[in-house]
mmCIF file of C-alpha atoms in Angstrom:
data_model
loop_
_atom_site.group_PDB
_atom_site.id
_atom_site.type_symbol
_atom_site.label_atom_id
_atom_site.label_comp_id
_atom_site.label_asym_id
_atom_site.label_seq_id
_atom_site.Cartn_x
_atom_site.Cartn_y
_atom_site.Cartn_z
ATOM 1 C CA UNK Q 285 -36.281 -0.947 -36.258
ATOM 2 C CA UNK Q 286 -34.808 2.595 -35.695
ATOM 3 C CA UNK Q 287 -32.673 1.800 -38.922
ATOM 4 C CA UNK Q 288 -35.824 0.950 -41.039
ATOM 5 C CA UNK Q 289 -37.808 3.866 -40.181
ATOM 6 C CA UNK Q 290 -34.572 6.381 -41.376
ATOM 7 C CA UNK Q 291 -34.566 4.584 -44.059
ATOM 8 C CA UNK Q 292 -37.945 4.587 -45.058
ATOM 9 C CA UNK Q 293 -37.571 8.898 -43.939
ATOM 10 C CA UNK Q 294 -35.128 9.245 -46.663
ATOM 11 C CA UNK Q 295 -36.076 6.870 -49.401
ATOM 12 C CA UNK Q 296 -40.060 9.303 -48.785
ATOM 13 C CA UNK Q 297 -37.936 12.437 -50.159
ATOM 14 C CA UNK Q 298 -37.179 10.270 -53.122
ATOM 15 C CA UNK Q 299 -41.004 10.097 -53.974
ATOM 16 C CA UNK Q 300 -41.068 13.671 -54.316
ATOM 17 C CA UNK Q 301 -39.294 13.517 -57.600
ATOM 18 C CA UNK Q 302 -41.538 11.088 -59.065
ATOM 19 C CA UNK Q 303 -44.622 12.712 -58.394
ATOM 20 C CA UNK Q 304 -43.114 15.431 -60.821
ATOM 21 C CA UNK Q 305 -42.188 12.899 -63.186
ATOM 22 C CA UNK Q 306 -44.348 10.316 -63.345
ATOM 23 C CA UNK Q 307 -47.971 12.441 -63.888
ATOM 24 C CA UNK Q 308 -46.617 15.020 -66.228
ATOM 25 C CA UNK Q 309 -45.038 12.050 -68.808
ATOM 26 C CA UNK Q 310 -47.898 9.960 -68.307
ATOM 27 C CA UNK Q 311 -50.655 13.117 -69.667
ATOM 28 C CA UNK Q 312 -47.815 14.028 -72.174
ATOM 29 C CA UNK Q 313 -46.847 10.771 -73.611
ATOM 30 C CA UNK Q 314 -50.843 9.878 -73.822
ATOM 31 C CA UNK Q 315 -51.517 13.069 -75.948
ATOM 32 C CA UNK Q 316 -48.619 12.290 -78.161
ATOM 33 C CA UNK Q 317 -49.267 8.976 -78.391
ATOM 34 C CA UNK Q 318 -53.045 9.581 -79.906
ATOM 35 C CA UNK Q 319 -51.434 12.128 -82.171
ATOM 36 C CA UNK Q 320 -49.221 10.117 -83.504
ATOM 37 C CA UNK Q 321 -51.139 7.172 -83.427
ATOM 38 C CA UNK Q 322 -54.177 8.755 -85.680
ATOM 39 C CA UNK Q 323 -51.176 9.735 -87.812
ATOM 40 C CA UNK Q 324 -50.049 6.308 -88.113
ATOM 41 C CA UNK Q 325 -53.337 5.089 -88.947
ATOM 42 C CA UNK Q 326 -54.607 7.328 -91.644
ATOM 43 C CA UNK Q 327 -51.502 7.022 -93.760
ATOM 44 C CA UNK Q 328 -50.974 10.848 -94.843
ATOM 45 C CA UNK Q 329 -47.846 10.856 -97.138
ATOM 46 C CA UNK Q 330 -44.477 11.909 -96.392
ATOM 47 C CA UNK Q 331 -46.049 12.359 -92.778
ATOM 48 C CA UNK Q 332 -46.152 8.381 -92.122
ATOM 49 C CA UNK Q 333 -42.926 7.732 -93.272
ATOM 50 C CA UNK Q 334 -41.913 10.573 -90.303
ATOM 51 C CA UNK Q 335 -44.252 8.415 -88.190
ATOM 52 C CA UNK Q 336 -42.618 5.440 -88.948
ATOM 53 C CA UNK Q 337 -39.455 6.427 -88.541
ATOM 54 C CA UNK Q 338 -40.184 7.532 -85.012
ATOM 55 C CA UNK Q 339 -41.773 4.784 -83.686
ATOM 56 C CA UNK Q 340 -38.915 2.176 -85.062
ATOM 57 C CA UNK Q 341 -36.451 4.450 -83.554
ATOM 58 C CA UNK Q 342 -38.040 4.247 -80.234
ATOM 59 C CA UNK Q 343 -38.565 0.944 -80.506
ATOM 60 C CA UNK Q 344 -35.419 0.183 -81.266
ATOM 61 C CA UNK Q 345 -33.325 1.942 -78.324
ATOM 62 C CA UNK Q 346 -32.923 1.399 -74.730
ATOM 63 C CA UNK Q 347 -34.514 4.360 -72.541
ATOM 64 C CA UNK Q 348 -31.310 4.302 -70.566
ATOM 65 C CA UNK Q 349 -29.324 5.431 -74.217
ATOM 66 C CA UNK Q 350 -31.596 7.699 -75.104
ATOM 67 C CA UNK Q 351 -31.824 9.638 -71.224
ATOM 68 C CA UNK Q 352 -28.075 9.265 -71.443
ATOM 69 C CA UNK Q 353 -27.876 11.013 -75.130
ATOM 70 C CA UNK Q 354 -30.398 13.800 -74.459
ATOM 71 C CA UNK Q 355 -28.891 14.486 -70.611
ATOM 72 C CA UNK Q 356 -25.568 14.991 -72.476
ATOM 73 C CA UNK Q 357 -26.494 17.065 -75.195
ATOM 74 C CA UNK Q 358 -27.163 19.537 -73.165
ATOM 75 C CA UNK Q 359 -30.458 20.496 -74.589
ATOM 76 C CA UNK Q 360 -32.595 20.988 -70.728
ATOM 77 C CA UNK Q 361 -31.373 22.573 -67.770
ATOM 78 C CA UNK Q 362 -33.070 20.714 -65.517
ATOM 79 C CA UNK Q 363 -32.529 16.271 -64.999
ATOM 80 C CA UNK Q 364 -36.215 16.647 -64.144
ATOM 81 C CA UNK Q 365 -37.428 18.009 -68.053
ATOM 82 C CA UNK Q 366 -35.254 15.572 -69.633
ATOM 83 C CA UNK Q 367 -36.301 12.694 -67.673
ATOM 84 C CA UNK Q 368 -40.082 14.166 -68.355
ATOM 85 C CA UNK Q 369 -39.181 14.589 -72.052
ATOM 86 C CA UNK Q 370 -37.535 11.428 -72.553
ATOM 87 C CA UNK Q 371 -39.736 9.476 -70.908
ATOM 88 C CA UNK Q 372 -42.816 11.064 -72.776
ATOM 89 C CA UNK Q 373 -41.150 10.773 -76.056
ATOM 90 C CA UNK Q 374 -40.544 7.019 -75.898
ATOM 91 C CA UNK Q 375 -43.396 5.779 -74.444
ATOM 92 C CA UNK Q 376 -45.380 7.933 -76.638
ATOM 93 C CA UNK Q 377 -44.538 5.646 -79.852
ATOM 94 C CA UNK Q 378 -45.617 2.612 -77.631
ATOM 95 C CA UNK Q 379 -48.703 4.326 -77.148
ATOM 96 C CA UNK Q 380 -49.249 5.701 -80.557
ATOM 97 C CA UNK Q 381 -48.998 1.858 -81.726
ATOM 98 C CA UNK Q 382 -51.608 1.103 -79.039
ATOM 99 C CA UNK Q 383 -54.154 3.541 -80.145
ATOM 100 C CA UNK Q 384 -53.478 2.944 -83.923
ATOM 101 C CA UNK Q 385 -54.509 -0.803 -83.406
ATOM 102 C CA UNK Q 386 -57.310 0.573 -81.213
ATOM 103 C CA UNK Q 387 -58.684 2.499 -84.173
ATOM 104 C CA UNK Q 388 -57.993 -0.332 -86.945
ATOM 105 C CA UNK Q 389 -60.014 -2.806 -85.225
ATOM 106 C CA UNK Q 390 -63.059 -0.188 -85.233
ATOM 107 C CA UNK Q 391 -65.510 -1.812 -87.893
ATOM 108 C CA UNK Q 392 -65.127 0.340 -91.307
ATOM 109 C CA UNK Q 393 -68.451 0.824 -91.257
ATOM 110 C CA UNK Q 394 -68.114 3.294 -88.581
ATOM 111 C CA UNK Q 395 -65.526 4.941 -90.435
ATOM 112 C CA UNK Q 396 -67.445 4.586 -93.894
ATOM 113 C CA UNK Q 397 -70.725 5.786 -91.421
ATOM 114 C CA UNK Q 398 -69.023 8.933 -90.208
ATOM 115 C CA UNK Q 399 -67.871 10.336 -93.565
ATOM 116 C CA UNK Q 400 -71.019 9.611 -95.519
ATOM 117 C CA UNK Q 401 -72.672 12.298 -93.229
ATOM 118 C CA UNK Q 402 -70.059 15.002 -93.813
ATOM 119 C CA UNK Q 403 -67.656 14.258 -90.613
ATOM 120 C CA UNK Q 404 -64.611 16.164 -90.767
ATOM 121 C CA UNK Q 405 -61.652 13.258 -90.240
ATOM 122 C CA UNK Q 406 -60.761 15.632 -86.744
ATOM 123 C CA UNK Q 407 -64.562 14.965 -85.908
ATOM 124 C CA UNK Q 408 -64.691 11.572 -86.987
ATOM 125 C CA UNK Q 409 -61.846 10.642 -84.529
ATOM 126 C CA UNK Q 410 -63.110 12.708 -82.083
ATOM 127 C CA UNK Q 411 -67.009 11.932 -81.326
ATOM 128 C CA UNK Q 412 -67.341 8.030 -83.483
ATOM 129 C CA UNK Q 413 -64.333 6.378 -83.218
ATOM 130 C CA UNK Q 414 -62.190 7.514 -80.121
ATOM 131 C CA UNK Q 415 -64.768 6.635 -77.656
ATOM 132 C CA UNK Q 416 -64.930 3.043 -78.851
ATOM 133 C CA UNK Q 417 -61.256 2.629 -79.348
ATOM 134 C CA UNK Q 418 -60.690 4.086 -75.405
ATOM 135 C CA UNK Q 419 -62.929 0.385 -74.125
ATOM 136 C CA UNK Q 420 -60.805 -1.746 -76.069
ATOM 137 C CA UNK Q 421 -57.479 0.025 -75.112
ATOM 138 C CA UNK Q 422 -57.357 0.820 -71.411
ATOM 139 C CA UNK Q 423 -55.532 -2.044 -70.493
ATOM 140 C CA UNK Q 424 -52.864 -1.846 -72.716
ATOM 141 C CA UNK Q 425 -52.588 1.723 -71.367
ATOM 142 C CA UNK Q 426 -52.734 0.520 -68.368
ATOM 143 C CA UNK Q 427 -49.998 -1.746 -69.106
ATOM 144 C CA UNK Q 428 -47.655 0.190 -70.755
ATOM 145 C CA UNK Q 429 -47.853 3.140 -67.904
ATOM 146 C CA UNK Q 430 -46.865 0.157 -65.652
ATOM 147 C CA UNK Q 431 -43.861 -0.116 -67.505
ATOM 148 C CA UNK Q 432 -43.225 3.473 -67.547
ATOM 149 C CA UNK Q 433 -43.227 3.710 -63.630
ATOM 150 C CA UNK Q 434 -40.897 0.474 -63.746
ATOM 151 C CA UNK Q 435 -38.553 2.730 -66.038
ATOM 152 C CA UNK Q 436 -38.555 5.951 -63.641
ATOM 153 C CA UNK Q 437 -35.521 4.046 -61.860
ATOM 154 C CA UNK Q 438 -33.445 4.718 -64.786
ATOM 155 C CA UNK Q 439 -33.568 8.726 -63.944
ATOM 156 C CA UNK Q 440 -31.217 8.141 -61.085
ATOM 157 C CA UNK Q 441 -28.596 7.854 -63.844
ATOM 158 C CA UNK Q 442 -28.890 11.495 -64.869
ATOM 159 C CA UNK Q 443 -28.924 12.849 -61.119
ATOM 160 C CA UNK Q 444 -32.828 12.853 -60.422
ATOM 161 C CA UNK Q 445 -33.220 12.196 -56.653
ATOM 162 C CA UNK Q 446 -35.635 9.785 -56.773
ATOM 163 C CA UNK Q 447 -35.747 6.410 -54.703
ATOM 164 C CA UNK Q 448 -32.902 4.417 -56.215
ATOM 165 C CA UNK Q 449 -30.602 7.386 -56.200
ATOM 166 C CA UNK Q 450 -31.803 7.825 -52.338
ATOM 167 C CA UNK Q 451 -31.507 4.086 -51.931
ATOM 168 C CA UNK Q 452 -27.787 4.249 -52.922
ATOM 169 C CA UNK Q 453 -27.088 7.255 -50.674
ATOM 170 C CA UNK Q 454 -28.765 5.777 -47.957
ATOM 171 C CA UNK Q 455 -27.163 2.643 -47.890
ATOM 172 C CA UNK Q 456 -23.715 4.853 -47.029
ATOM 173 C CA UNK Q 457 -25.042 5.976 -44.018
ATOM 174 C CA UNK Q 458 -26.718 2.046 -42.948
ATOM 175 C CA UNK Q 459 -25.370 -0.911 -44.540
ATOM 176 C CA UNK Q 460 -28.200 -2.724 -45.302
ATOM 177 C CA UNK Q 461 -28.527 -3.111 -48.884
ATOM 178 C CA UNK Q 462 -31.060 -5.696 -49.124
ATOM 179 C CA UNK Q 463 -33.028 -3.915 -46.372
ATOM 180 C CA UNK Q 464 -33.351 -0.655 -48.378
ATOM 181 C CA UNK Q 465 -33.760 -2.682 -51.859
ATOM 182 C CA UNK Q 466 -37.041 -4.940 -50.334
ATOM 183 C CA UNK Q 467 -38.436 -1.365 -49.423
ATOM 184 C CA UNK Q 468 -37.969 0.392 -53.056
ATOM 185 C CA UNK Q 469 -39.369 -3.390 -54.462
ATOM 186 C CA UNK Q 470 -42.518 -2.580 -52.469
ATOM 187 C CA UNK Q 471 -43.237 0.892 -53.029
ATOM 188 C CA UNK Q 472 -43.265 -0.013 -56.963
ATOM 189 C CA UNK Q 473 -44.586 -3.558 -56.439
ATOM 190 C CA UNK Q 474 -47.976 -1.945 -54.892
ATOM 191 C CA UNK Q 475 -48.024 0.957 -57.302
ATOM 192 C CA UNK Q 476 -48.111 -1.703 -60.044
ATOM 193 C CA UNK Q 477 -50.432 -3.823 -57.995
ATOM 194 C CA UNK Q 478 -52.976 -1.276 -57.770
ATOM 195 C CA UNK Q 479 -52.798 -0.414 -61.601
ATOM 196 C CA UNK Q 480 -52.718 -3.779 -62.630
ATOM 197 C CA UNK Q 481 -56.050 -4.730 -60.304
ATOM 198 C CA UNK Q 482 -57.358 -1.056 -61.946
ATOM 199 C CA UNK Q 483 -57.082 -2.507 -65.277
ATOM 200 C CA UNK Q 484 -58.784 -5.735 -64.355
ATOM 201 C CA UNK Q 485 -61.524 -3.715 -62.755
ATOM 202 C CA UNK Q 486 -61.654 -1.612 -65.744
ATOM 203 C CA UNK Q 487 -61.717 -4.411 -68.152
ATOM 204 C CA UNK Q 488 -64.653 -6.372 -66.611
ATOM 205 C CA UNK Q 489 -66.577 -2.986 -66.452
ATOM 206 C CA UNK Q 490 -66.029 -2.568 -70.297
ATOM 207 C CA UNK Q 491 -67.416 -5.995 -70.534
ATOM 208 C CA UNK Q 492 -70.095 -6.212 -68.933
ATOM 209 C CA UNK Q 493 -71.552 -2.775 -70.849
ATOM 210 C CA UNK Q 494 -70.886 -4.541 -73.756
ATOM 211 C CA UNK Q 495 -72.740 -7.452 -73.065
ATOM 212 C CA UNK Q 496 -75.784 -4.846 -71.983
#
């Protein structure tokens, strides 16, 4: 028991670094993802093919690469930005094809609505369609920030003292491996738990207005 509770002590300080990362590329991955995703959608030239690019190149490498290449370029001080930054950037593209789908499923009559009374496209996106793509979109959101969270063990590789790093430490100080592992499983089992029930909760919500 005595060996459970240290461990649980030191895996705690772990959490520390997560509540840094996980809230600040969660808010900054979800503003560039609507950027980028309006982007995507209204087809500006030369700008999608920059769009494009972006997202397939996200899409198309491991987060552990790409924390690895931008760690070892040298271009942040700090683990903590880069794993912020990196973490941001890539799920941002995820989320930018999220909202994009969210806003091509919108009936073009609310688009053809909105410009036939002199809407601005910045207004149009803003008051008529990005309030009705938000219902329709929350739980991918929801499910892609799950996935994010799952990914924050990755930032151990770059020296950010979060729980797996601490689980490895810890584990040279008591030898049970399994004990510590079952205790990191939990702490992001019921973090994704509670978003995953969230989602469901805000899902049936969204329904049942639109049935009303």
């Amino acid at each position: 028991m005595a060996d459970i509770i240290t461990i649980v002590k030191f895996l705690s300080t772990g959490v520390i670094a997560l509540i840094e990362v996980i809230p600040a590329s969660v808010a900054i991955s979800l503003v560039l993802g609507i950027i980028i995703g309006i982007l995507g959608y209204l087809q500006i030239p030369i700008i999608r093919y920059i769009v494009s690019a972006y997202i397939i190149a996200m899409r198309g490498l491991p987060p552990l690469t790409l924390l690895l290449l931008v760690f070892f370029s040298g271009s942040f001080v700090s683990p903590i930005v880069t794993a912020i930054v990196v973490l941001s950037v890539y799920h941002g593209a995820y989320i930018a094809e999220i909202v994009r789908a969210g806003i091509s499923a919108i009936p073009k009559g609310q688009h053809e609505g909105a410009d036939s009374i002199g809407l601005s496209v910045i207004a149009k996106m803003v008051h008529v369609i990005m309030p009705q793509v938000w219902l329709s979109i929350i739980p991918s959101l929801v499910g892609q920030y799950i996935i994010l969270i799952k990914d924050t063990t990755l930032i151990s590789a770059i020296g950010v003292m979060e729980l797996l790093n601490n689980a490895r430490q810890i584990m040279q100080v008591v030898y049970r491996p399994i004990t510590v592992y079952v205790i990191v499983a939990v702490f992001f089992f019921v973090i994704c738990f509670f978003l995953e029930n969230l989602s469901k909760h805000l899902e049936r919500r969204i329904k049942a207005k639109t049935i009303l």
